[in-house]
Amino acid sequence: MSKQILDHAAGATDARPCATARRINCQPCGCNMFAIRYAHAAATGAIVCCIESSEARQPASRTRRAEVNASIQDVAKAAHVSISTVSRSFTRPELVSAATREKVLRIAEELNFSTSRSAAALKTGRAMRGALLMSDHIRLWFSASVIEGLNSVLHAEGYDISIFQISSIEERRDFFEMLPVRRNADAVIVASFDADETEIAQLASANVPIIGINSVMPRELGFTAAVNIDDTQGSILAARHLINLGHRDIAYVRTNRDVSLHFSVQQRFDSFMECCAGSGISPTVIVAQEGPDRIRRVLTDLMSLERMPTAIACQEDGIAVPLIFQLERSGYEVPNDISVIGYDNSFYANDIGLTTIAQDPIEMAKMAAEMTVKLIEGEKPEHLFRTIPAELVVRSSTAKHVA
């Protein structure tokens, strides 16, 4: 699917746009709709109306109004100002008085006038688009949060987001060989993608800023800027929490990143194991293989051990939340029998009382987006590489171990 347009039929009151959707004026019907531009459409920027018949779905008065799009001359005449004043009201508002700009915008809205995005791009020499490279599914908590944070800043500055979701080794190779972001993006944002030095160098050949979000060694690999959570600190907080509760028999559940394209969580894992080793503890490592029944298989591996651990640390909440349900379904009480700690503070963590390590990808994405805009405009942010402290959030899924 090169692009997806959400249904905007009249009466669809339950329709909600996803985090990446933006409201646009559809041509030629002129209706307002929500649309998302996917990676395959980035080269052309094409948006196609999903209305089969605008007259069949809209009141007659609105349909007639949409049939004729007002020109900039129409707005200037109705507002009794010059054409250049109308243009400046949209592109250089600081050069127009507040009263005049308000009048121009009000009349433009009444006349259904919209500025030309392509004209603005030609004027600035920019694509007015940021490319987002990620390997996780867009529907997942971290990805959706990153998109929401980026969009809240970039959209306000007039930029679109083209999403490049890479889900296989072949797609990864093709992306870096063809580099579709060249000439089609003003910046590349790499979110939790374990790109190596060669791939970053290939991105750099596009001559645009490269900004990382939770990227591994961004400074060393040649990123222009980056915002990362302090995974080392977060993992130490998790390990110390379980150790201080008296747990010695601990299991650590992680994903298998040898075949995955997701960000490297090796630092998270290494820090947890090192902290435990400092207290003479060697956690049992359980690998959650990719697949729809991965949590069931994790539980099978846990129950196959000589004895069940008293505490389980999970690489991410996406493992911890369903694992708690599977444990309780199998007769174990959390935290009376087994303590469980996650990492992320994602959806439902608070609802089920999951103790976890908190990060805020929305705020991190906003920081990254603000740096992106400054870099595109030739400015240098005060701090190019930012590390955000992690936070331990203690809830009801962990408890003191009673021997």
Phi, psi and omega in degrees: 000120183281335177196157183230130178242123184286142182298131179235032180299146178301135178091355180277068187289341181269359181285133178231136179284153175283176187297336184265359183287150176223147181277130180225168171266117182282140176243140008266001189279341174080003182282162173271133179211166175261137180216150176234135180257119180270174187302318184295339180265358186296327184295325182257334182071019186285137172235127183248136181291140180261007178276126177282323178213107182296327181292330182285342185247350185237153174302151184301319183298318180291323179297316181295323181294325184281344184293332182241118179269128181291148177264171178294330177294321178298318180294316180299318180294315181291329182269354181060044176227174179280162178298321180296328178292321177298314181299314180294330179299331179265319188262329181225064186301335181292345180267000182239141179296152183301319182295317180294316181296319179299318179295317181297315181294322180295315180291322178300320178294317180297324182269003179061040180267138174224146181285157180275118179295318181296324178295319179296322179294318178296321182294320183270344184076015181248159176279344184057042184210139172249139179262130179249119181254122178211160181247343181281160175296140183297332184286344184287158188304308184296313181299312180298322180293319178298315180298317179299315180295316178297313184296325182297332180264310185294319180298320179295336179265004177090015182254142171269168175238123172261124185260123177250099180263116183254121188238008178208162179299323181294315179297323179297313181297315181297320181299311184284339175281317183273332179046067183296347180285345181297127179070000181240009179208149179266347178198156176241126178250122182253111185252113176049044179240126186279068180282140180267180186297321180294318181292323177294322177296323177295319177297321182296336180293345176283353177059042175228158178299145177242118185243131181256147171234116185053051179257148183281128178043058185297322181294316182291328184274353175101017174294151176285321181202165180196153173233121183231149168278151179278087183293328178297311178298317182298318180291324177295320177300317181295315182295315181297324180299313180292319180296317180294338176276002176092010181278131177240332179263092189242141173245144177241123181255122181229166176268165179266101183269002178294329181249357183266161177258003183292168180300152179288128176249020181298321180297321178297314180293312182300319181295320179295313182295321180294319179296318179295319180299327179296340177253015178074026182245135177242094182298146172282131183260124177246128180261123177271101180291149179296144179146162184293337182247030186296326181289324176298320180290326175298314179298320178299317179296320180296315183285348177273352179292160179303323173211148180291140176292160177271345179213145179232124174257130182250140180302330182205158179299332180299340173265316187296316184299305179292333179294323177300316179297319180293320179297314182291327176294332181268008174099003178266139177263131176251119013255005186301316179268317184219130173271144180229131176235140180251198179205116175143318190062052185267197180308137173071355180300315180290322183297323182262001178076036182280123169289133187203172173259124188267137166225158183237088183295334178295311180293322177298319179293323177298317177300315180297320181294319179297319177294323180300312180299316180297318181293321178299321183274009175085008178266160178246117178300153181298319179234112182281329182235115185240136176243123184262128180297144174274166183222132175277124178247107183270124177232213190261008182268357176235147180207165181294136179281129177250117184290000000 
